[in-house]
Amino acid sequence: MTAQIIDGKAFAAKVRAQVAQHVAQMKQAHGITPGLAVVLVGEDPASQVYVRSKGKQTVEVGMNSFEHKLDARTSEADLLALIAQLNADPAVHGILVQLPLSGHLNEDLVINAIATEKDVDGFHISNVGLLATGQKAMVPCTPLGCLMMLRDHHGSLSGLNAVVIGRSNIVGKPMAQLLLRDSCTVTVAHSRTKDIADVVRGADIVVAAVGRAEMVPGDWIKPGATVIDVGINRIERDGKAVLVGDCDFASCAAVAGAITPVPGGVGPMTIACLLANTLTACARANGLDEPQGLTA
Ligand code: NDP
């Protein structure tokens, strides 16, 4: 069997086009422009690339982008003061603080200072609780992107066995919650899981969010299963730097029914879902209908 490739780049372009259409409509019908504020502390090169890309895509879908680049030595009090200012700003519907933050800043404190309804990353403890209890939440972008691709491929996920490998707060745990909410039978595997190969072999859906290059071989995959590879790992191959996922693509694609590639799978969906979340936040803030198909 050769798996169908789930093209995340094309899917993300479709999501962005839908977002842009809603934004145009919102502007025309209500005179409202959704706005996303991104806060970057310090000069980490990878974070700078992400922030630039987020800003560019925000503007491309017709939203306002507010970038706040702060010095690496910015104090926690100054960062919290900026967040308070953004919380109070009616032109800002989404706030994202680029992680990781440097050691002198308390990440939990900073994230939990963002107004729940503007927390477009979905990391605020209130949003975590709302998601866990099946209430209307802001949902973390990467798992939301995975869910959209899974729903698109399967239609209903009800009754399917899903194994999520990884239990981080940003991917593994919210992914498990979302799959549970869509009535999958969910198992979360992690570094202490016994006989992980056997656990994964029972899955109709495998979501790998580990951060270990090509850890999942094809013989862990049930024939016909759907494999969502969240991992982004930089390795050297034949003297060249390449990006690979947490799954061994060639052997998994030979067994799976469908698989996301790395790059070009989950990665592009993350920013597309950030824009979708900003649109949702703006619609909720203004008492408008939420965009269909762009939320969990
Ligand atoms: P974390 O390091 O926070 O979590 C990794 C998880 O993997 C942990 O729960 C850990 O278990 C588990 N793990 C580690 N080793 C093993 C093992 N040998 N067997 C089973 N489980 C293991 O990573 P993130 O969740 O933040 O990210 C995971 C990957 O996804 C990374 O490659 C990251 O770059 C990528 N990523 C991609 C995004 C995208 O946009 N495509 C967005 C976010 C992340 P334990 O808890 O027991 O330590």
Short mmCIF file of C-alpha atoms and ligand atoms in Angstrom, two decimals:
data_model
loop_
_atom_site.label_atom_id
_atom_site.label_comp_id
_atom_site.label_asym_id
_atom_site.label_seq_id
_atom_site.Cartn_x
_atom_site.Cartn_y
_atom_site.Cartn_z
CA MET A 1 0.00 0.00 0.00
CA THR A 2 1.21 3.51 -0.71
CA ALA A 3 -0.33 6.18 1.43
CA GLN A 4 -2.22 9.21 0.22
CA ILE A 5 -0.12 12.28 0.99
CA ILE A 6 -2.05 14.88 2.99
CA ASP A 7 -0.81 18.15 1.53
CA GLY A 8 -0.64 20.59 4.44
CA LYS A 9 0.66 23.41 2.28
CA ALA A 10 -2.36 23.26 -0.03
CA PHE A 11 -4.73 22.77 2.93
CA ALA A 12 -3.25 25.79 4.73
CA ALA A 13 -3.66 27.92 1.59
CA LYS A 14 -7.33 26.90 1.52
CA VAL A 15 -7.77 27.84 5.19
CA ARG A 16 -6.07 31.22 4.62
CA ALA A 17 -8.35 31.89 1.62
CA GLN A 18 -11.41 31.11 3.77
CA VAL A 19 -10.11 33.40 6.52
CA ALA A 20 -9.46 36.19 3.99
CA GLN A 21 -13.00 35.85 2.64
CA HIS A 22 -14.48 36.16 6.16
CA VAL A 23 -12.24 39.14 6.93
CA ALA A 24 -13.35 40.95 3.76
CA GLN A 25 -16.98 40.27 4.64
CA MET A 26 -16.50 41.46 8.23
CA LYS A 27 -14.94 44.69 7.01
CA GLN A 28 -17.66 45.31 4.47
CA ALA A 29 -20.68 44.37 6.56
CA HIS A 30 -19.54 45.59 9.98
CA GLY A 31 -16.52 47.87 9.43
CA ILE A 32 -14.44 45.60 11.67
CA THR A 33 -10.86 44.50 10.90
CA PRO A 34 -9.49 41.64 13.00
CA GLY A 35 -6.14 42.47 14.60
CA LEU A 36 -3.36 40.18 15.83
CA ALA A 37 -0.62 41.41 18.18
CA VAL A 38 2.57 39.37 18.31
CA VAL A 39 5.08 40.00 21.09
CA LEU A 40 8.68 38.91 20.66
CA VAL A 41 11.20 39.28 23.47
CA GLY A 42 14.85 39.03 22.43
CA GLU A 43 16.49 38.09 19.16
CA ASP A 44 16.30 34.31 18.89
CA PRO A 45 16.76 33.74 15.11
CA ALA A 46 14.12 30.97 14.82
CA SER A 47 11.56 33.07 16.73
CA GLN A 48 12.32 36.07 14.52
CA VAL A 49 11.61 33.97 11.41
CA TYR A 50 8.29 32.75 12.88
CA VAL A 51 7.22 36.26 13.89
CA ARG A 52 8.06 37.68 10.45
CA SER A 53 6.10 34.92 8.76
CA LYS A 54 3.11 35.40 11.07
CA GLY A 55 3.09 39.17 10.44
CA LYS A 56 3.27 38.70 6.67
CA GLN A 57 0.45 36.14 6.55
CA THR A 58 -1.72 38.22 8.90
CA VAL A 59 -1.53 41.17 6.52
CA GLU A 60 -2.08 38.93 3.48
CA VAL A 61 -5.49 37.80 4.79
CA GLY A 62 -6.49 41.43 5.35
CA MET A 63 -6.03 41.60 9.12
CA ASN A 64 -4.11 44.22 11.09
CA SER A 65 -0.75 43.03 12.39
CA PHE A 66 0.77 44.66 15.46
CA GLU A 67 4.35 43.58 16.15
CA HIS A 68 6.00 44.36 19.46
CA LYS A 69 9.71 43.56 19.50
CA LEU A 70 11.18 43.95 22.96
CA ASP A 71 14.76 43.92 24.16
CA ALA A 72 16.02 40.59 25.55
CA ARG A 73 16.45 42.24 28.98
CA THR A 74 12.84 43.45 29.16
CA SER A 75 11.57 43.02 32.71
CA GLU A 76 8.58 40.87 33.58
CA ALA A 77 6.76 43.98 34.85
CA ASP A 78 7.23 45.77 31.50
CA LEU A 79 6.08 42.71 29.55
CA LEU A 80 3.00 42.38 31.77
CA ALA A 81 2.27 46.09 31.30
CA LEU A 82 2.34 45.65 27.51
CA ILE A 83 0.00 42.66 27.76
CA ALA A 84 -2.41 44.69 29.92
CA GLN A 85 -2.35 47.43 27.28
CA LEU A 86 -3.08 44.92 24.49
CA ASN A 87 -5.84 43.30 26.57
CA ALA A 88 -7.54 46.71 26.80
CA ASP A 89 -7.05 47.65 23.12
CA PRO A 90 -10.29 47.08 21.14
CA ALA A 91 -8.34 46.92 17.84
CA VAL A 92 -6.46 43.84 19.12
CA HIS A 93 -8.50 40.61 18.97
CA GLY A 94 -5.63 38.13 19.33
CA ILE A 95 -2.43 38.27 21.38
CA LEU A 96 0.46 35.88 20.92
CA VAL A 97 3.62 35.93 22.99
CA GLN A 98 6.33 34.09 21.07
CA LEU A 99 7.71 31.20 23.11
CA PRO A 100 10.11 30.19 24.49
CA LEU A 101 10.72 33.19 26.75
CA SER A 102 14.15 33.72 28.26
CA GLY A 103 14.78 32.37 31.74
CA HIS A 104 14.14 35.56 33.75
CA LEU A 105 10.51 35.65 32.54
CA ASN A 106 7.88 33.35 34.06
CA GLU A 107 6.17 31.82 31.03
CA ASP A 108 3.06 30.63 32.90
CA LEU A 109 2.58 34.02 34.53
CA VAL A 110 2.94 35.84 31.21
CA ILE A 111 0.60 33.52 29.26
CA ASN A 112 -2.03 33.62 31.99
CA ALA A 113 -1.95 37.44 31.93
CA ILE A 114 -3.38 37.42 28.39
CA ALA A 115 -7.16 37.96 28.31
CA THR A 116 -8.68 34.49 27.83
CA GLU A 117 -10.73 35.58 24.83
CA LYS A 118 -7.64 37.06 23.10
CA ASP A 119 -5.41 34.04 23.82
CA VAL A 120 -5.19 32.83 20.21
CA ASP A 121 -2.47 30.30 21.08
CA GLY A 122 -4.93 28.61 23.47
CA PHE A 123 -2.30 28.19 26.21
CA HIS A 124 -4.06 30.18 28.98
CA ILE A 125 -5.14 27.86 31.81
CA SER A 126 -8.76 28.96 31.33
CA ASN A 127 -8.70 27.86 27.69
CA VAL A 128 -7.05 24.58 28.68
CA GLY A 129 -9.88 24.02 31.18
CA LEU A 130 -12.59 25.07 28.73
CA LEU A 131 -11.24 22.62 26.13
CA ALA A 132 -10.99 19.80 28.69
CA THR A 133 -14.59 20.34 29.79
CA GLY A 134 -15.95 20.55 26.24
CA GLN A 135 -16.75 24.26 26.41
CA LYS A 136 -16.07 26.97 23.86
CA ALA A 137 -12.30 27.57 24.03
CA MET A 138 -9.47 29.04 22.03
CA VAL A 139 -7.74 25.86 20.80
CA PRO A 140 -3.94 25.57 20.35
CA CYS A 141 -3.06 26.09 16.68
CA THR A 142 -0.98 22.99 15.87
CA PRO A 143 -3.50 20.45 17.23
CA LEU A 144 -6.34 22.43 15.61
CA GLY A 145 -4.54 22.11 12.26
CA CYS A 146 -4.11 18.36 12.79
CA LEU A 147 -7.81 18.02 13.65
CA MET A 148 -8.87 19.92 10.51
CA MET A 149 -6.79 17.62 8.32
CA LEU A 150 -8.13 14.51 10.06
CA ARG A 151 -11.75 15.65 9.75
CA ASP A 152 -11.19 16.49 6.11
CA HIS A 153 -9.73 13.05 5.41
CA HIS A 154 -12.07 10.90 7.50
CA GLY A 155 -15.27 12.90 7.78
CA SER A 156 -16.37 11.56 11.16
CA LEU A 157 -13.65 10.44 13.60
CA SER A 158 -16.19 8.81 15.91
CA GLY A 159 -15.13 5.43 17.29
CA LEU A 160 -11.65 5.45 15.77
CA ASN A 161 -8.66 4.41 17.88
CA ALA A 162 -6.21 7.31 18.11
CA VAL A 163 -2.73 7.21 19.61
CA VAL A 164 -1.03 10.51 20.35
CA ILE A 165 2.71 10.13 20.96
CA GLY A 166 3.83 13.00 23.19
CA ARG A 167 2.12 14.71 26.13
CA SER A 168 3.29 18.32 25.90
CA ASN A 169 0.94 21.15 26.82
CA ILE A 170 1.21 22.70 23.36
CA VAL A 171 0.63 19.62 21.18
CA GLY A 172 0.10 16.21 22.80
CA LYS A 173 -2.41 17.01 25.55
CA PRO A 174 -4.67 19.38 23.56
CA MET A 175 -4.52 16.98 20.59
CA ALA A 176 -5.76 14.17 22.84
CA GLN A 177 -8.57 16.41 24.16
CA LEU A 178 -9.68 17.33 20.64
CA LEU A 179 -9.70 13.71 19.47
CA LEU A 180 -11.66 12.72 22.56
CA ARG A 181 -14.13 15.49 21.84
CA ASP A 182 -14.58 14.03 18.34
CA SER A 183 -15.37 10.66 20.00
CA CYS A 184 -12.12 8.82 19.26
CA THR A 185 -10.83 6.27 21.74
CA VAL A 186 -7.61 8.03 22.72
CA THR A 187 -4.34 6.72 24.10
CA VAL A 188 -1.52 9.10 24.96
CA ALA A 189 1.95 7.55 24.74
CA HIS A 190 5.11 9.15 26.11
CA SER A 191 8.70 8.39 27.06
CA ARG A 192 7.65 5.94 29.82
CA THR A 193 5.10 4.02 27.75
CA LYS A 194 5.76 0.26 27.77
CA ASP A 195 5.67 -1.64 24.47
CA ILE A 196 5.00 1.55 22.53
CA ALA A 197 5.19 -0.30 19.19
CA ASP A 198 2.23 -2.48 20.22
CA VAL A 199 0.30 0.55 21.47
CA VAL A 200 0.78 2.36 18.15
CA ARG A 201 -0.09 -0.76 16.13
CA GLY A 202 -3.66 -0.58 17.49
CA ALA A 203 -4.23 2.92 16.12
CA ASP A 204 -6.43 4.01 13.23
CA ILE A 205 -4.96 7.48 13.74
CA VAL A 206 -1.38 8.15 14.89
CA VAL A 207 -0.32 11.67 15.83
CA ALA A 208 3.42 11.83 16.50
CA ALA A 209 4.58 14.89 18.48
CA VAL A 210 7.85 13.82 20.03
CA GLY A 211 10.79 15.71 18.56
CA ARG A 212 12.86 12.60 17.74
CA ALA A 213 13.89 12.21 14.13
CA GLU A 214 12.20 9.27 12.37
CA MET A 215 11.44 7.47 15.64
CA VAL A 216 8.28 5.76 14.36
CA PRO A 217 9.04 3.02 11.79
CA GLY A 218 6.53 1.62 9.32
CA ASP A 219 6.18 -1.65 11.20
CA TRP A 220 4.51 0.23 14.09
CA ILE A 221 1.73 1.37 11.75
CA LYS A 222 -1.50 -0.55 11.25
CA PRO A 223 -2.16 -1.02 7.51
CA GLY A 224 -4.40 1.78 6.27
CA ALA A 225 -3.96 4.00 9.35
CA THR A 226 -3.70 7.79 9.10
CA VAL A 227 -0.37 9.22 10.27
CA ILE A 228 -0.08 12.87 11.30
CA ASP A 229 3.56 13.77 11.81
CA VAL A 230 3.97 16.91 13.92
CA GLY A 231 7.72 16.54 14.49
CA ILE A 232 10.20 18.98 13.02
CA ASN A 233 13.74 17.70 13.35
CA ARG A 234 16.85 19.07 11.68
CA ILE A 235 19.33 16.36 10.81
CA GLU A 236 22.28 15.94 8.50
CA ARG A 237 21.90 13.46 5.63
CA ASP A 238 24.45 12.90 2.89
CA GLY A 239 26.30 15.97 4.13
CA LYS A 240 23.21 18.18 3.83
CA ALA A 241 20.96 19.68 6.52
CA VAL A 242 17.42 18.34 6.07
CA LEU A 243 14.11 18.52 7.95
CA VAL A 244 12.48 15.24 8.93
CA GLY A 245 9.50 14.30 11.06
CA ASP A 246 9.08 11.94 13.99
CA CYS A 247 7.99 9.18 11.59
CA ASP A 248 10.18 7.39 9.11
CA PHE A 249 8.33 8.68 6.07
CA ALA A 250 9.25 6.01 3.50
CA SER A 251 8.43 2.97 5.63
CA CYS A 252 5.30 4.56 7.19
CA ALA A 253 3.97 5.70 3.79
CA ALA A 254 4.33 2.14 2.53
CA VAL A 255 1.83 0.91 5.15
CA ALA A 256 -0.38 3.87 6.09
CA GLY A 257 -3.58 4.88 4.30
CA ALA A 258 -2.65 8.56 4.53
CA ILE A 259 0.28 10.53 5.90
CA THR A 260 1.45 14.11 6.32
CA PRO A 261 4.95 14.83 4.99
CA VAL A 262 7.65 16.88 6.74
CA PRO A 263 8.06 19.55 5.58
CA GLY A 264 4.74 20.50 3.99
CA GLY A 265 2.36 18.73 6.36
CA VAL A 266 1.38 20.01 9.80
CA GLY A 267 3.86 22.94 9.75
CA PRO A 268 2.01 25.26 7.35
CA MET A 269 -1.30 24.59 9.13
CA THR A 270 -0.10 26.12 12.40
CA ILE A 271 0.01 29.75 11.21
CA ALA A 272 -3.17 29.25 9.12
CA CYS A 273 -4.93 28.15 12.34
CA LEU A 274 -3.50 31.13 14.22
CA LEU A 275 -5.24 33.36 11.67
CA ALA A 276 -8.42 31.28 11.97
CA ASN A 277 -8.29 31.69 15.77
CA THR A 278 -7.83 35.46 15.44
CA LEU A 279 -10.86 35.62 13.17
CA THR A 280 -12.87 33.51 15.66
CA ALA A 281 -11.76 35.74 18.56
CA CYS A 282 -12.82 38.84 16.61
CA ALA A 283 -16.21 37.33 15.73
CA ARG A 284 -16.83 36.38 19.38
CA ALA A 285 -15.71 39.82 20.64
CA ASN A 286 -18.23 41.48 18.35
CA GLY A 287 -21.11 39.04 18.85
CA LEU A 288 -20.93 37.84 15.23
CA ASP A 289 -21.41 34.28 13.94
CA GLU A 290 -18.28 32.16 14.23
CA PRO A 291 -16.74 31.08 10.92
CA GLN A 292 -17.84 27.54 10.07
CA GLY A 293 -15.14 24.88 9.67
CA LEU A 294 -12.38 27.05 11.12
CA THR A 295 -12.87 26.19 14.77
CA ALA A 296 -12.86 22.95 16.76
P1 NDP B 1 8.07 18.34 23.91
O1 NDP B 1 9.54 18.11 23.99
O2 NDP B 1 7.45 19.36 24.78
O3 NDP B 1 7.33 16.95 24.19
C1 NDP B 1 7.79 15.78 23.61
C2 NDP B 1 6.98 14.62 24.09
O4 NDP B 1 7.51 13.45 23.48
C3 NDP B 1 7.03 14.41 25.59
O5 NDP B 1 5.74 14.18 26.11
C4 NDP B 1 7.92 13.17 25.76
O6 NDP B 1 7.53 12.32 26.82
C5 NDP B 1 7.66 12.44 24.47
N1 NDP B 1 8.79 11.57 24.14
C6 NDP B 1 10.10 11.86 24.16
N2 NDP B 1 10.83 10.79 23.82
C7 NDP B 1 9.96 9.79 23.60
C8 NDP B 1 10.09 8.43 23.24
N3 NDP B 1 11.28 7.88 23.02
N4 NDP B 1 8.98 7.68 23.12
C9 NDP B 1 7.75 8.23 23.31
N5 NDP B 1 7.57 9.52 23.66
C10 NDP B 1 8.65 10.29 23.81
O7 NDP B 1 7.78 18.62 22.37
P2 NDP B 1 6.56 19.41 21.65
O8 NDP B 1 5.29 18.73 21.94
O9 NDP B 1 6.70 20.85 21.90
O10 NDP B 1 6.96 19.16 20.13
C11 NDP B 1 7.05 17.87 19.59
C12 NDP B 1 7.56 17.98 18.16
O11 NDP B 1 6.63 18.71 17.39
C13 NDP B 1 8.90 18.71 18.01
O12 NDP B 1 9.63 18.14 16.94
C14 NDP B 1 8.49 20.11 17.63
O13 NDP B 1 9.48 20.78 16.88
C15 NDP B 1 7.28 19.82 16.77
N6 NDP B 1 6.32 20.91 16.71
C16 NDP B 1 5.84 21.24 15.47
C17 NDP B 1 4.93 22.25 15.34
C18 NDP B 1 4.41 22.56 13.97
O14 NDP B 1 3.94 23.64 13.73
N7 NDP B 1 4.45 21.61 13.04
C19 NDP B 1 4.46 23.04 16.47
C20 NDP B 1 4.92 22.54 17.75
C21 NDP B 1 5.84 21.53 17.83
P3 NDP B 1 7.71 12.73 28.38
O15 NDP B 1 6.59 13.68 28.66
O16 NDP B 1 7.56 11.43 29.07
O17 NDP B 1 9.07 13.35 28.49
#
